[in-house]
XYZ file of C-alpha atoms in Angstrom:
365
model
C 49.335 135.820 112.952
C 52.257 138.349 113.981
C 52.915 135.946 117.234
C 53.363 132.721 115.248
C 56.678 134.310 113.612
C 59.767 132.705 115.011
C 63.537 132.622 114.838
C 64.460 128.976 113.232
C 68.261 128.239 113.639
C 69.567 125.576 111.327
C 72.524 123.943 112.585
C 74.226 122.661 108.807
C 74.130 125.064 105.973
C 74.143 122.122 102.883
C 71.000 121.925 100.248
C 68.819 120.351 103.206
C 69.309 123.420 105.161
C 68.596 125.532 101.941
C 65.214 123.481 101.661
C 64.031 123.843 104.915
C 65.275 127.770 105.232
C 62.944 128.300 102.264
C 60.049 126.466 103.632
C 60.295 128.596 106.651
C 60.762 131.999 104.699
C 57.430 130.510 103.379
C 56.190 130.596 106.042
C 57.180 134.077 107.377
C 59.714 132.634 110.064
C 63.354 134.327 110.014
C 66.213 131.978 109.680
C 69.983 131.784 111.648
C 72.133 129.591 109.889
C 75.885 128.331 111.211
C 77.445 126.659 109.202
C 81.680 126.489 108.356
C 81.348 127.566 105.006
C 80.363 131.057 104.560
C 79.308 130.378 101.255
C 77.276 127.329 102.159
C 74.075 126.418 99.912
C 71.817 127.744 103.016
C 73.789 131.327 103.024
C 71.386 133.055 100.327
C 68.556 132.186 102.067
C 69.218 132.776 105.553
C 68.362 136.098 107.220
C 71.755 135.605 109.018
C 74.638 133.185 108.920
C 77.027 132.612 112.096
C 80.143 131.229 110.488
C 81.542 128.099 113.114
C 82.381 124.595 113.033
C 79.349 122.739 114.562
C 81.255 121.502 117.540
C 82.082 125.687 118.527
C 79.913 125.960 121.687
C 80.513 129.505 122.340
C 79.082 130.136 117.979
C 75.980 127.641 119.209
C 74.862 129.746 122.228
C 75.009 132.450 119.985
C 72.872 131.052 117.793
C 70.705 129.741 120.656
C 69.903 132.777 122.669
C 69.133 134.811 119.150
C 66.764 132.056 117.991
C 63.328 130.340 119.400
C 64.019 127.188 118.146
C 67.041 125.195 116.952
C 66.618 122.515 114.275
C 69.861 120.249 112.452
C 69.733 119.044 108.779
C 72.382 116.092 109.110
C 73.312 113.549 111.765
C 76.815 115.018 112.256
C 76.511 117.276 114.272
C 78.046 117.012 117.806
C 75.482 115.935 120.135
C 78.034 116.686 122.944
C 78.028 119.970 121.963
C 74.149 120.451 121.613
C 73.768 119.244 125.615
C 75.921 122.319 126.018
C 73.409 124.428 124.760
C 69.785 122.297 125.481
C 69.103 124.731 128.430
C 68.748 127.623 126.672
C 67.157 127.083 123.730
C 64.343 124.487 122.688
C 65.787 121.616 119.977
C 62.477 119.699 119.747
C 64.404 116.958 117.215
C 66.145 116.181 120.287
C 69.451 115.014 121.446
C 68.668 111.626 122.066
C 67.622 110.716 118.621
C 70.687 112.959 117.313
C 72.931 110.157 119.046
C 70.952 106.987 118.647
C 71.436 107.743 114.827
C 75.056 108.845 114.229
C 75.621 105.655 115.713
C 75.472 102.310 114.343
C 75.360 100.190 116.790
C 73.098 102.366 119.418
C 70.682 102.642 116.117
C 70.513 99.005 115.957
C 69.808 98.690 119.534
C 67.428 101.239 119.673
C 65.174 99.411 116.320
C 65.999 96.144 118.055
C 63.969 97.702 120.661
C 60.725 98.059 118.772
C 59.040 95.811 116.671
C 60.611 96.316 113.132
C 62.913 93.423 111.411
C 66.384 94.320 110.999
C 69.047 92.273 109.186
C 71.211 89.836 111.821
C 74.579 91.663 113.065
C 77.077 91.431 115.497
C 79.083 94.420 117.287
C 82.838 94.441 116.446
C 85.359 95.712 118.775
C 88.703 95.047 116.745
C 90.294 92.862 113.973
C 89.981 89.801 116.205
C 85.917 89.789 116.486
C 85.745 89.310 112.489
C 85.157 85.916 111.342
C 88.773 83.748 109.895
C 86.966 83.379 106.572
C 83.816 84.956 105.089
C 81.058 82.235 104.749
C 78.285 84.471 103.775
C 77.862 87.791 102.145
C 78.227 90.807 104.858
C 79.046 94.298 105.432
C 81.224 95.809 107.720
C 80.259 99.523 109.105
C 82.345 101.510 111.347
C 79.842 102.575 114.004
C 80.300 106.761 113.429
C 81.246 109.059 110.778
C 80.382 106.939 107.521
C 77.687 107.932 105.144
C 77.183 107.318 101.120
C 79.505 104.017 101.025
C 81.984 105.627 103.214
C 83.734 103.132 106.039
C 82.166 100.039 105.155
C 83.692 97.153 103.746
C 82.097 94.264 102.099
C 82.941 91.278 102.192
C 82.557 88.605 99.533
C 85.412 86.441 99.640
C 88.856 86.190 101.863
C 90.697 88.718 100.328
C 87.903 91.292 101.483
C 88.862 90.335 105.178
C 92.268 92.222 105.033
C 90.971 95.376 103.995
C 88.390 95.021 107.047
C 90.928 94.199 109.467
C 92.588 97.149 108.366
C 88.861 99.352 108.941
C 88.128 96.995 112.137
C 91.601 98.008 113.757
C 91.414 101.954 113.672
C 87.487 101.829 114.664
C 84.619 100.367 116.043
C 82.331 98.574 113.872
C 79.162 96.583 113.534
C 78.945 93.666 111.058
C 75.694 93.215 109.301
C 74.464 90.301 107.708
C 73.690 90.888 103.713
C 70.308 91.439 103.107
C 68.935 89.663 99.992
C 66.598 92.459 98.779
C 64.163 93.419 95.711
C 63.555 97.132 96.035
C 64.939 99.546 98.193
C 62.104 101.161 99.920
C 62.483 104.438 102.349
C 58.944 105.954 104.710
C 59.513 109.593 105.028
C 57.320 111.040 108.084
C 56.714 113.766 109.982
C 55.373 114.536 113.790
C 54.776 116.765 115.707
C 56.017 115.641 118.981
C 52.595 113.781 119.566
C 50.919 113.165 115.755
C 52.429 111.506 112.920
C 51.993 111.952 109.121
C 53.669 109.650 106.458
C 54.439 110.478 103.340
C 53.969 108.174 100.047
C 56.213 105.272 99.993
C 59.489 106.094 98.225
C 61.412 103.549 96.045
C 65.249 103.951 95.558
C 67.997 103.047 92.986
C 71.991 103.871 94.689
C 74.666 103.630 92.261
C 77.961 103.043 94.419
C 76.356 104.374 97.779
C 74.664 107.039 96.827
C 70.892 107.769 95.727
C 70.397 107.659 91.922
C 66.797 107.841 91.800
C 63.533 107.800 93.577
C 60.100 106.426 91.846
C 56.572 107.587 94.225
C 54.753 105.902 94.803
C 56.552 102.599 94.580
C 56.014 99.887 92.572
C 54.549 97.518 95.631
C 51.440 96.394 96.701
C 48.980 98.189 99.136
C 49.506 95.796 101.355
C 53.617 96.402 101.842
C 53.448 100.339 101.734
C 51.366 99.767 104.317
C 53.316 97.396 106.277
C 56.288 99.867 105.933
C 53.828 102.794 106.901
C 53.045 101.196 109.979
C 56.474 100.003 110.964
C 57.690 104.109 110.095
C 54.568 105.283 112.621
C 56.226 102.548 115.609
C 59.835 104.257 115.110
C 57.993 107.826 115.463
C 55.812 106.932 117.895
C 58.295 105.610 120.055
C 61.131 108.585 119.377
C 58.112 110.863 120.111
C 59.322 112.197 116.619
C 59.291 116.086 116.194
C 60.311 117.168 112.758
C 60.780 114.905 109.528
C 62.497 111.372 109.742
C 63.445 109.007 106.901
C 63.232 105.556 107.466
C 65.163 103.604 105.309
C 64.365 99.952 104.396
C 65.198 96.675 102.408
C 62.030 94.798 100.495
C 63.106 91.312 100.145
C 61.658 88.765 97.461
C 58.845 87.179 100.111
C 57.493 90.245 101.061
C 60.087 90.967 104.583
C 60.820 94.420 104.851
C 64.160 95.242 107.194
C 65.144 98.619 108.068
C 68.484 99.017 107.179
C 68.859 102.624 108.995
C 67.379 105.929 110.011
C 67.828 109.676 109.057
C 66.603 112.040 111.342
C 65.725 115.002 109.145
C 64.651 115.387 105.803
C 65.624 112.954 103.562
C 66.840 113.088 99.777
C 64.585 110.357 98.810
C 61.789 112.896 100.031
C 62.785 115.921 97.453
C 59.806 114.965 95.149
C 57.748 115.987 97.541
C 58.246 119.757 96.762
C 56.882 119.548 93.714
C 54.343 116.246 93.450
C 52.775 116.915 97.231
C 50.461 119.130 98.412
C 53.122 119.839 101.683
C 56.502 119.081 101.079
C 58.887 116.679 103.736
C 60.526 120.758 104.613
C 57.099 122.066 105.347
C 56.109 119.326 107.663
C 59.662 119.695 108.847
C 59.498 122.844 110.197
C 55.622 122.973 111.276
C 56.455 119.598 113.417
C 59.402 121.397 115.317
C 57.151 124.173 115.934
C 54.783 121.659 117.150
C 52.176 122.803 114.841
C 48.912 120.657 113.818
C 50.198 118.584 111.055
C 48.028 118.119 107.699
C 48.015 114.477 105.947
C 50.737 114.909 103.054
C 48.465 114.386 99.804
C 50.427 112.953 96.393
C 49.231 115.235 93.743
C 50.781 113.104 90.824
C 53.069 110.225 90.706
C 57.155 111.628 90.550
C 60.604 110.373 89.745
C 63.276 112.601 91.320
C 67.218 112.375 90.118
C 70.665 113.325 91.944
C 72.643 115.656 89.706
C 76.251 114.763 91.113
C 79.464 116.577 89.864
C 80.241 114.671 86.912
C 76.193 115.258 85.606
C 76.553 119.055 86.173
C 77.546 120.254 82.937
C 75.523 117.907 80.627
C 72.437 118.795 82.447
C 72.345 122.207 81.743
C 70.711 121.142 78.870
C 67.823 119.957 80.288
C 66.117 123.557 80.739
C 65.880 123.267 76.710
C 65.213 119.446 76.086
C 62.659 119.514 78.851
C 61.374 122.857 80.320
C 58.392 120.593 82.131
C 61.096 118.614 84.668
C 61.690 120.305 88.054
C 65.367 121.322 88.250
C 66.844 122.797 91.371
C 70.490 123.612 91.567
C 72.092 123.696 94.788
C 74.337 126.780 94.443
C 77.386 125.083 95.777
C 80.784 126.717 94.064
C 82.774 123.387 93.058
C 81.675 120.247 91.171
C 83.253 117.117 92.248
C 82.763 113.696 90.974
C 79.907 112.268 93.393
C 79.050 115.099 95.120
C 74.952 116.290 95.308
C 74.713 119.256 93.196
C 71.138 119.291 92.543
C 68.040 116.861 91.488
C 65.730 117.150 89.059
C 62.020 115.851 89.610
C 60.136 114.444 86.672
C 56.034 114.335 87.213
C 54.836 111.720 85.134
C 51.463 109.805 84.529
C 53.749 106.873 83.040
C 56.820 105.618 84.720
C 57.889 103.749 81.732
C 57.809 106.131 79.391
C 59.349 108.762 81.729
C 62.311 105.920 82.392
C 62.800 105.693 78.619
C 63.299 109.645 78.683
C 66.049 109.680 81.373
C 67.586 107.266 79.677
C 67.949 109.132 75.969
C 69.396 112.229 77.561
C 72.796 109.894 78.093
C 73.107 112.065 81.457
C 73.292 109.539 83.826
C-alpha cells in the first residue's frame, strides 16, 4: 500500500481544489498547492502551499519536480505555461484539453468534431462580422477569459448590438445561436485515461449566470439521460479523458440535447455527489489522474445541492438549527461578495417537491 502514496499538485487553490485536496488526504496522498492567495480555500488542507500566480514558470517547476503528478481545478490556467513544465512532471488532464476548453471557438471546433449537436454559431473577428440588425435571439461570447455571465452579450433587439460592438471590438468572439431549451442538463464523468464512468444525470437552475441549484437525478426520461450519457462517453472517449469532466448541455422541448460547453475538472453541478454517491466526482477525480481502476459511481439517494453566494452567507447560518439533516459545507474564503460561491448546501430527499417547498420557506434564496 506504502508505494501507491503520491505527491498530487493542484494548480488553483479555490473550493474545487479544497475538494479534491481532501479526497486525496482520503486517500493517503500528500498535496502541493500554488495558488496566489496564501489564504486560498485549498491552504488548510494542503500539506504545502507554493504561493505564485499560475502563469510563474519558475513557482510551477517547483511544484513539478516536488510532486508525482500535477492536476488543475479551473480552465484558467496558462496552458503556455504548463508546456513549460510537461517534461518534467506527468499532467495526465493534459494540455490539449486545457486549451481546447478555455477557448470558445477551438471548443466548438473540437465538439463539432464528434458526433454531439451543438447550437449553430459563427466565429467573430471584430464589430464588422456582427449582423446590422438582430433577427433572432443570440449570444455573443468573447472566445477566452469569460465564465458565470461574464463577456457575453445578448442580443434581443438593436439596441443590444452597440454594447456588442463595443465587446466585439476589444476581443475575439463567437456568436451562438439561442438555444430554445427546457431543462438545463450537465453529464459529469470520470476516466481514467482508457475507462469511463458517468455519473447520474444532473439538472440545473442559473440565476443571472451562475448555478442556483442542481436536482439528481433529473427529471427526464431513461431514454434522454441516456442519450446524454452516451454523447458525455464520445467527448471522453475521444479526449482520452483522465480525471473528471463536466459536460454541460441544453434539453430542448422535442427531446434535442446540445452541448452548450465543457469543464474539464470537477464540476459544481457534481457537489452532490459527496454526500448522495457512493464515490464522489473528487474521488474519481483523483483515482483517474492516477490512472487507477475506476468503480461505477452508485446514487445512494436522490439530492438537491444549493450555491450559498455572498449575499446568502449570513442568513444561512441558520440553517445548522432549522435543518441539522442538510449537508452544509462552507468554503473558508475570508470576504463575502454579492455573487461569489461561498459554499452549497446538499439536501437528500426521497421527495423533490416537498424538499422544493422547504428551500423555498427559509426566504434564503
Amino acid at each position: 500500500m506504502a508505494n501507491r502514496k503520491k505527491i498530487i499538485g493542484i494548480i488553483g487553490g479555490g473550493q474545487l481544489g479544497q475538494m479534491m485536496a481532501i479526497s486525496a488526504q482520503y486517500m493517503g496522498h500528500k498535496v502541493i498547492t500554488l495558488d496566489p492567495n496564501s489564504h486560498c480555500s485549498a491552504a488548510k488542507v494542503s500539506d504545502e502551499m507554493i504561493v505564485a500566480d499560475y502563469e510563474d514558470v519558475e513557482a510551477l517547476l517547483k511544484l513539478a519536480y516536488a510532486c508525482d503528478v500535477i492536476t488543475y481545478e479551473f480552465e484558467n490556467v496558462s496552458a503556455t505555461a504548463l508546456h513549460e513544465i510537461e517534461d518534467c512532471v506527468s499532467i495526465p488532464q493534459g494540455i490539449q484539453m486545457l486549451e481546447i476548453t478555455q477557448n470558445r471557438r477551438f471548443e466548438k471546433e473540437f465538439l463539432a468534431s464528434t458526433a454531439v449537436k451543438i447550437a449553430p454559431w459563427k466565429l467573430i473577428s471584430s464589430a464588422q462580422d456582427l449582423p446590422s440588425e438582430v433577427t433572432k435571439k443570440q449570444v455573443l461570447k468573447t472566445t477566452t477569459g469569460g465564465y458565470d455571465g461574464h463577456g457575453q452579450v445578448v442580443l434581443r433587439t438593436n439596441a443590444d448590438l452597440v454594447e456588442a460592438r463595443d465587446l466585439a471590438d476589444h476581443a475575439e468572439c463567437v456568436l451562438e445561436d439561442f438555444v430554445s431549451f427546457e431543462r438545463e442538463i450537465s453529464v459529469v464523468i470520470s476516466g481514467n485515461g482508457k475507462d469511463f464512468v458517468t455519473f447520474p444525470l444532473c439538472e440545473n437552475e442559473h440565476w443571472e449566470n451562475i448555478l442556483h441549484q442542481t436536482i439528481v437525478p433529473a427529471r427526464v426520461s431513461p431514454e434522454i439521460a441516456e442519450k446524454a450519457r452516451q454523447m458525455a462517453l464520445d467527448i471522453a472517449e475521444k479526449l482520452e479523458l483522465s480525471g473528471t469532466l463536466c459536460v454541460e448541455m441544453f434539453l430542448s422541448a422535442d427531446g434535442e440535447i446540445f452541448v452548450n460547453e465543457l469543464a474539464p475538472r470537477p464540476h459544481n453541478s457534481g457537489h452532490f455527489s459527496i454526500e448522495a454517491c457512493d464515490f464522489s466526482q473528487f474521488d474519481l477525480h483523483i483515482k483517474g489522474i492516477l490512472g487507477e481502476k475506476l468503480p461505477e459511481p452508485e446514487l445512494l439517494k436522490s439530492a438537491i445541492m444549493l450555491n450559498i453566494l455572498g449575499q446568502h452567507l449570513a442568513p444561512s447560518a441558520s440553517l445548522l438549527e432549522s435543518h441539522p439533516d442538510w449537508h452544509i459545507h462552507d468554503y473558508g474564503k475570508p470576504e463575502a461578495k454579492h455573487n461569489r460561491k461561498m459554499g452549497h448546501v446538499t439536501i437528500l430527499t426521497d421527495d423533490f417537491e416537498q424538499t422544493l417547498e422547504e428551500i423555498k420557506a427559509t426566504n434564503i434564496w
